[in-house]
């Protein structure tokens, strides 16, 4: 099993501001990993340190076992797609994609062959002579991607690669990008602040906040078993319920925790007009939203507070309606305190 990328104790400080700290990460060869977090959480800073565009204040970066911490960006053999694509406006599609190969002094025949192959891969073989201004956003994004992979880099880094595109295009490009990554087997690190994008594309996700890794896990683990409140809430409208142990009988107990905190997914919270049993809690409907295949009910639960329930019903209850909520103890996921996740290692 080969480790393609290792980050050890990476830190970046600007003045007295810690943009990134205590950042450890191990990424196996062939993995698609996302750095997911809110604005300002340090995602781009981590990516730029891997790329060699930002010098770390402390820590080490290893690519395929080699320490590259002090190696300049152009000698790291990394392909990068920036959020704004950064294409050369006065070069054609061919010129843009050929550029990294010209820098590497490949023969004109070899360049022509490789550019043709990679443009066919991203579906742009008909547009080789166009200029960037003559392309749609999605087509420009593909040119940027072709340029980043044409020289078969050791790593592909993507900073919000689909951020500037509309929703439909983004969804289809997600699938294409993932397919291309599987075909080429290139280890890829993508920055995104979109939970859905990270969940649908990644083998592994690192959730970041305030320059630190909160949790590193597969999409399924992250969604089903968030470590702490930040991850639970960031990964999608989780209900976080806190209370005394006695009050939450049947709930799994966390060793050492004094107060119990749990995440319960909205789809696991049932709403009832009539009390279904002793364990159900009374609530009032605040609002309901139509979401196509379900309604999202915003509830005020007695002695707990606001909760959200996703229900498949034909007619939603009116605001102000009294009702009951229940959930299975097995759907309560214990949360730990706001601790650092430590080393992010693929298991
Ligand atoms: N050159 C710089 N000088 C000073 N502070 C910086 C610099 N670059 C980044 N920062 C700060 O470091 C923190 C992390 O920035 P970074 O760009 O990594 O965030 P991000 O997670 O990529 O956010 P976004 O989703 O908005 O792109 C922010 O607080 C930012 O203001
Ligand atoms: Mg950024």
Coordinates of C-alpha atoms and ligand atoms in Angstrom, one line a residue:
X1 CA 0.0 0.0 0.0
X2 CA 1.6 3.2 -1.1
X3 CA 1.3 6.6 0.5
X4 CA 1.2 9.3 -2.0
X5 CA 1.0 12.4 0.2
X6 CA 1.9 13.0 3.8
X7 CA 1.5 16.2 5.7
X8 CA 3.2 16.2 9.1
X9 CA 2.4 19.0 11.6
X10 CA 1.8 21.5 8.9
X11 CA 1.3 25.1 10.1
X12 CA 0.9 28.5 8.5
X13 CA 0.8 31.7 10.5
X14 CA 0.3 35.2 9.2
X15 CA 1.4 37.6 11.9
X16 CA -0.3 36.2 15.0
X17 CA -3.1 34.6 13.0
X18 CA -3.0 30.8 12.6
X19 CA -4.4 30.1 9.1
X20 CA -3.5 26.4 9.5
X21 CA -2.2 24.5 12.5
X22 CA -1.4 20.9 13.7
X23 CA -2.4 19.6 10.3
X24 CA -1.6 15.9 9.7
X25 CA -2.8 14.0 6.7
X26 CA -1.9 10.7 4.9
X27 CA -3.4 10.1 1.5
X28 CA -3.0 6.8 -0.3
X29 CA -2.2 6.5 -4.0
X30 CA -5.3 6.7 -6.2
X31 CA -7.5 8.4 -3.6
X32 CA -10.0 11.3 -4.3
X33 CA -9.9 13.4 -1.1
X34 CA -11.8 16.6 -0.4
X35 CA -10.9 19.4 2.0
X36 CA -14.3 20.6 3.1
X37 CA -15.0 23.6 5.4
X38 CA -16.5 27.0 5.7
X39 CA -14.9 30.1 4.2
X40 CA -11.7 31.1 5.9
X41 CA -11.1 27.6 7.4
X42 CA -7.7 27.2 5.7
X43 CA -8.6 24.9 2.8
X44 CA -6.8 27.0 0.1
X45 CA -3.8 27.5 2.4
X46 CA -3.4 23.8 2.8
X47 CA -3.7 23.2 -0.9
X48 CA -1.2 26.0 -1.7
X49 CA 1.3 24.6 0.7
X50 CA 1.1 21.2 -1.0
X51 CA 1.5 22.9 -4.4
X52 CA 4.5 24.9 -3.2
X53 CA 2.8 28.2 -3.7
X54 CA 2.8 29.0 0.0
X55 CA 5.8 28.2 2.3
X56 CA 4.7 26.5 5.6
X57 CA 5.7 28.1 8.9
X58 CA 6.3 24.6 10.2
X59 CA 5.9 21.0 9.3
X60 CA 6.8 18.7 6.4
X61 CA 5.3 17.7 3.1
X62 CA 6.1 14.3 1.5
X63 CA 5.1 13.3 -2.0
X64 CA 5.6 9.6 -2.7
X65 CA 7.9 9.3 0.3
X66 CA 10.1 12.2 -0.7
X67 CA 10.4 15.4 1.4
X68 CA 9.4 18.2 -0.9
X69 CA 8.9 20.9 1.7
X70 CA 11.7 23.1 0.4
X71 CA 11.2 22.2 -3.3
X72 CA 10.0 24.9 -5.6
X73 CA 6.5 24.5 -7.1
X74 CA 7.6 23.9 -10.6
X75 CA 9.7 20.9 -9.5
X76 CA 6.9 19.1 -7.5
X77 CA 5.1 17.6 -10.6
X78 CA 1.7 18.7 -9.4
X79 CA -1.3 19.6 -11.6
X80 CA -3.5 22.5 -10.3
X81 CA -6.9 23.8 -11.3
X82 CA -7.7 27.1 -9.8
X83 CA -11.2 28.3 -9.1
X84 CA -11.0 30.9 -11.9
X85 CA -9.3 28.4 -14.3
X86 CA -6.5 30.9 -15.1
X87 CA -6.3 30.0 -18.8
X88 CA -4.0 32.0 -21.1
X89 CA -6.4 34.3 -23.0
X90 CA -4.3 34.7 -26.1
X91 CA -3.6 31.0 -26.5
X92 CA -6.0 28.5 -28.2
X93 CA -7.3 25.4 -26.4
X94 CA -4.4 23.6 -28.0
X95 CA -1.8 26.2 -26.8
X96 CA -3.2 26.2 -23.3
X97 CA -3.0 22.4 -22.9
X98 CA 0.3 22.1 -24.7
X99 CA 2.0 24.6 -22.4
X100 CA 3.1 22.3 -19.6
X101 CA 4.5 19.9 -22.2
X102 CA 6.5 22.7 -23.9
X103 CA 7.9 23.7 -20.6
X104 CA 9.1 20.1 -20.2
X105 CA 10.6 20.2 -23.7
X106 CA 8.8 17.3 -25.2
X107 CA 9.0 16.9 -29.0
X108 CA 6.3 18.5 -31.1
X109 CA 5.0 15.1 -32.2
X110 CA 4.7 13.9 -28.7
X111 CA 3.0 17.1 -27.6
X112 CA 0.5 16.9 -30.4
X113 CA -0.3 13.3 -29.5
X114 CA -0.7 13.9 -25.8
X115 CA -2.8 17.0 -26.3
X116 CA -5.1 15.2 -28.7
X117 CA -5.5 12.3 -26.2
X118 CA -6.3 14.4 -23.2
X119 CA -8.7 16.7 -25.1
X120 CA -10.6 13.6 -26.3
X121 CA -10.8 12.4 -22.7
X122 CA -12.5 15.6 -21.6
X123 CA -14.6 15.8 -24.7
X124 CA -13.0 18.9 -26.3
X125 CA -11.4 17.4 -29.3
X126 CA -13.6 19.5 -31.6
X127 CA -12.6 22.8 -30.1
X128 CA -8.8 22.8 -30.3
X129 CA -8.5 26.0 -32.2
X130 CA -10.9 28.1 -30.1
X131 CA -9.7 30.8 -27.7
X132 CA -10.9 30.8 -24.0
X133 CA -13.2 33.8 -24.7
X134 CA -15.0 31.6 -27.2
X135 CA -15.8 28.9 -24.7
X136 CA -18.5 28.4 -22.1
X137 CA -17.7 28.2 -18.4
X138 CA -17.9 24.4 -18.4
X139 CA -15.7 24.1 -21.5
X140 CA -13.1 26.4 -19.9
X141 CA -13.1 24.3 -16.8
X142 CA -12.4 21.2 -19.0
X143 CA -9.5 23.0 -20.7
X144 CA -8.1 23.8 -17.2
X145 CA -8.5 20.2 -16.2
X146 CA -6.8 18.9 -19.4
X147 CA -3.9 21.3 -18.8
X148 CA -3.5 20.0 -15.3
X149 CA -3.4 16.3 -16.2
X150 CA -1.7 16.3 -19.6
X151 CA 1.8 15.9 -18.1
X152 CA 0.7 13.0 -15.9
X153 CA 1.4 14.7 -12.6
X154 CA 2.0 12.9 -9.3
X155 CA -0.9 14.8 -7.7
X156 CA -3.9 16.8 -8.9
X157 CA -5.0 19.7 -6.8
X158 CA -8.4 21.3 -7.5
X159 CA -9.5 24.5 -5.7
X160 CA -13.3 24.8 -5.9
X161 CA -13.1 23.6 -9.6
X162 CA -16.9 23.7 -10.1
X163 CA -17.7 26.7 -8.0
X164 CA -18.3 29.1 -10.9
X165 CA -20.7 26.9 -12.8
X166 CA -24.5 26.6 -12.6
X167 CA -26.1 23.8 -10.6
X168 CA -26.9 21.4 -13.5
X169 CA -23.5 21.7 -15.1
X170 CA -21.8 21.3 -11.8
X171 CA -23.7 18.0 -11.2
X172 CA -22.8 16.6 -14.6
X173 CA -19.2 17.7 -14.3
X174 CA -18.9 16.1 -10.9
X175 CA -19.6 12.8 -12.4
X176 CA -17.3 13.4 -15.3
X177 CA -14.5 14.5 -13.1
X178 CA -14.8 11.5 -10.8
X179 CA -14.9 9.2 -13.9
X180 CA -11.7 10.8 -15.3
X181 CA -10.0 10.5 -11.9
X182 CA -10.9 6.8 -11.7
X183 CA -9.7 6.2 -15.3
X184 CA -6.3 7.9 -14.7
X185 CA -6.0 6.8 -11.1
X186 CA -4.4 10.1 -10.2
X187 CA -4.4 11.0 -6.5
X188 CA -6.6 14.1 -6.2
X189 CA -7.1 16.7 -3.5
X190 CA -10.2 18.9 -4.0
X191 CA -11.1 22.0 -2.0
X192 CA -14.8 22.6 -1.7
X193 CA -17.3 24.3 0.7
X194 CA -20.2 22.2 -0.8
X195 CA -21.1 19.3 1.4
X196 CA -23.1 17.5 -1.3
X197 CA -20.2 17.8 -3.7
X198 CA -17.7 16.4 -1.2
X199 CA -20.1 13.6 -0.2
X200 CA -20.9 12.5 -3.8
X201 CA -17.3 12.6 -5.2
X202 CA -14.8 11.7 -2.5
X203 CA -13.2 8.5 -1.1
X204 CA -12.2 10.5 1.9
X205 CA -13.2 13.9 3.3
X206 CA -11.3 16.1 5.8
X207 CA -13.7 18.6 7.5
X208 CA -11.9 21.7 8.5
X209 CA -12.6 24.6 10.8
X210 CA -10.3 27.4 12.0
X211 CA -7.3 25.9 10.3
X212 CA -7.7 22.5 11.9
X213 CA -9.0 19.1 10.8
X214 CA -12.1 18.3 12.7
X215 CA -12.6 14.8 11.2
X216 CA -11.2 12.7 8.4
X217 CA -13.4 9.9 7.2
X218 CA -15.3 8.3 4.3
X219 CA -18.4 10.2 3.3
X220 CA -20.6 7.5 4.9
X221 CA -18.8 7.7 8.2
X222 CA -18.8 11.4 8.2
X223 CA -22.5 11.7 7.6
X224 CA -23.6 8.8 9.9
X225 CA -21.0 9.2 12.7
X226 CA -19.9 12.8 13.0
X227 CA -17.3 13.3 15.8
X228 CA -18.5 16.5 17.2
X229 CA -21.2 19.1 17.0
X230 CA -19.3 21.2 14.3
X231 CA -19.1 18.3 11.9
X232 CA -22.7 17.2 12.6
X233 CA -24.1 20.6 11.9
X234 CA -21.8 21.3 9.0
X235 CA -22.6 18.0 7.3
X236 CA -26.3 18.9 6.9
X237 CA -29.0 20.1 9.2
X238 CA -28.4 17.5 12.0
X239 CA -30.5 17.9 15.2
X240 CA -28.1 18.1 18.1
X241 CA -29.8 17.0 21.4
X242 CA -28.2 17.5 24.7
X243 CA -29.3 16.3 28.1
X244 CA -28.8 14.2 31.2
X245 CA -28.1 10.5 30.9
X246 CA -31.3 9.6 32.8
X247 CA -33.3 11.8 30.5
X248 CA -32.0 10.0 27.4
X249 CA -32.5 6.4 28.5
X250 CA -31.5 3.9 25.9
X251 CA -29.0 6.2 24.3
X252 CA -25.5 4.9 23.8
X253 CA -23.1 6.2 26.5
X254 CA -19.8 8.0 25.8
X255 CA -17.1 7.0 28.3
X256 CA -15.9 10.0 30.3
X257 CA -18.6 12.5 28.9
X258 CA -20.5 14.3 31.6
X259 CA -23.2 15.8 29.5
X260 CA -24.8 13.7 26.7
X261 CA -24.8 15.3 23.2
X262 CA -26.2 13.5 20.2
X263 CA -26.8 14.1 16.6
X264 CA -30.0 12.8 15.1
X265 CA -30.6 13.1 11.3
X266 CA -33.9 14.9 10.3
X267 CA -34.8 11.8 8.2
X268 CA -34.7 9.7 11.4
X269 CA -37.1 12.0 13.3
X270 CA -40.7 10.8 13.0
X271 CA -43.6 13.3 13.4
X272 CA -46.9 12.0 14.8
X273 CA -50.3 13.8 15.2
X274 CA -51.2 11.3 18.0
X275 CA -48.8 10.3 20.8
X276 CA -47.2 7.0 19.6
X277 CA -45.8 5.9 23.0
X278 CA -44.3 7.2 26.3
X279 CA -40.9 8.0 24.8
X280 CA -42.3 10.5 22.3
X281 CA -42.0 14.2 23.0
X282 CA -44.6 16.8 22.5
X283 CA -43.8 19.6 20.0
X284 CA -45.3 22.5 18.0
X285 CA -45.0 22.9 14.3
X286 CA -43.2 26.2 13.4
X287 CA -43.1 26.0 9.6
X288 CA -43.0 23.4 6.9
X289 CA -41.1 23.5 3.5
X290 CA -41.9 21.5 0.5
X291 CA -38.8 19.6 -0.8
X292 CA -40.2 17.6 -3.7
X293 CA -40.1 14.1 -2.3
X294 CA -40.6 15.1 1.3
X295 CA -41.6 18.0 3.6
X296 CA -39.1 19.5 6.0
X297 CA -40.9 20.3 9.3
X298 CA -39.3 22.9 11.6
X299 CA -40.5 22.0 15.1
X300 CA -40.2 23.4 18.6
X301 CA -39.9 20.4 20.8
X302 CA -40.8 20.7 24.5
X303 CA -37.8 20.7 26.9
X304 CA -35.4 20.2 23.9
X305 CA -35.7 23.2 21.5
X306 CA -35.8 23.4 17.7
X307 CA -35.6 20.2 15.7
X308 CA -36.1 19.4 12.0
X309 CA -38.0 16.4 10.7
X310 CA -38.1 15.1 7.1
X311 CA -41.4 13.4 6.5
X312 CA -43.0 11.8 3.5
X313 CA -46.6 13.0 3.7
X314 CA -49.1 14.5 1.2
X315 CA -50.4 17.3 3.4
X316 CA -48.1 19.1 5.9
X317 CA -49.4 20.1 9.3
X318 CA -50.2 23.8 9.7
X319 CA -48.0 26.1 11.7
X320 CA -49.0 26.0 15.4
X321 CA -50.2 22.4 15.2
X322 CA -49.3 20.4 18.3
X323 CA -47.8 16.9 17.7
X324 CA -45.2 14.5 18.8
X325 CA -41.7 13.4 17.7
X326 CA -39.9 10.2 18.2
X327 CA -36.7 8.5 17.1
X328 CA -34.9 5.2 17.7
X329 CA -32.1 5.2 20.2
X330 CA -30.0 3.5 17.5
X331 CA -30.3 6.7 15.4
X332 CA -28.7 8.8 18.1
X333 CA -25.1 9.4 17.4
X334 CA -23.0 10.4 20.4
X335 CA -20.9 13.5 19.9
X336 CA -17.6 14.1 21.6
X337 CA -16.4 17.5 22.8
X338 CA -14.8 20.0 20.5
X339 CA -11.6 18.1 20.2
X340 CA -9.1 18.0 17.4
X341 CA -9.3 14.9 15.3
X342 CA -5.6 14.3 15.4
X343 CA -3.8 12.5 12.6
X344 CA -6.0 11.9 9.5
X345 CA -5.0 8.5 8.4
X346 CA -6.8 6.4 5.9
X347 CA -7.8 3.1 7.5
Ligands
LIG1 N1 -1.7 36.0 2.4 C1 -2.4 36.1 3.5 N2 -2.2 37.0 4.5 C2 -2.9 37.0 5.7 N3 -3.9 36.2 5.9 C3 -4.2 35.2 5.0 C4 -3.5 35.1 3.8 N4 -4.0 34.1 3.1 C5 -5.0 33.6 3.9 N5 -5.1 34.3 5.0 C6 -6.1 34.0 6.1 O1 -6.0 32.6 6.4 C7 -7.3 32.1 6.7 C8 -7.5 30.9 5.8 O2 -7.6 31.3 4.5 P1 -7.9 30.3 3.3 O3 -7.8 31.1 2.0 O4 -7.0 29.1 3.4 O5 -9.4 29.9 3.6 P2 -10.4 29.0 2.7 O6 -10.8 27.9 3.6 O7 -9.8 28.6 1.4 O8 -11.6 30.0 2.5 P3 -12.6 30.2 1.2 O9 -13.6 29.1 1.2 O10 -13.2 31.5 1.5 O11 -11.7 30.2 -0.1 C9 -8.3 33.2 6.5 O12 -8.6 33.7 7.8 C10 -7.5 34.2 5.7 O13 -7.9 35.5 5.9
LIG2 MG1 -10.2 29.1 -0.6

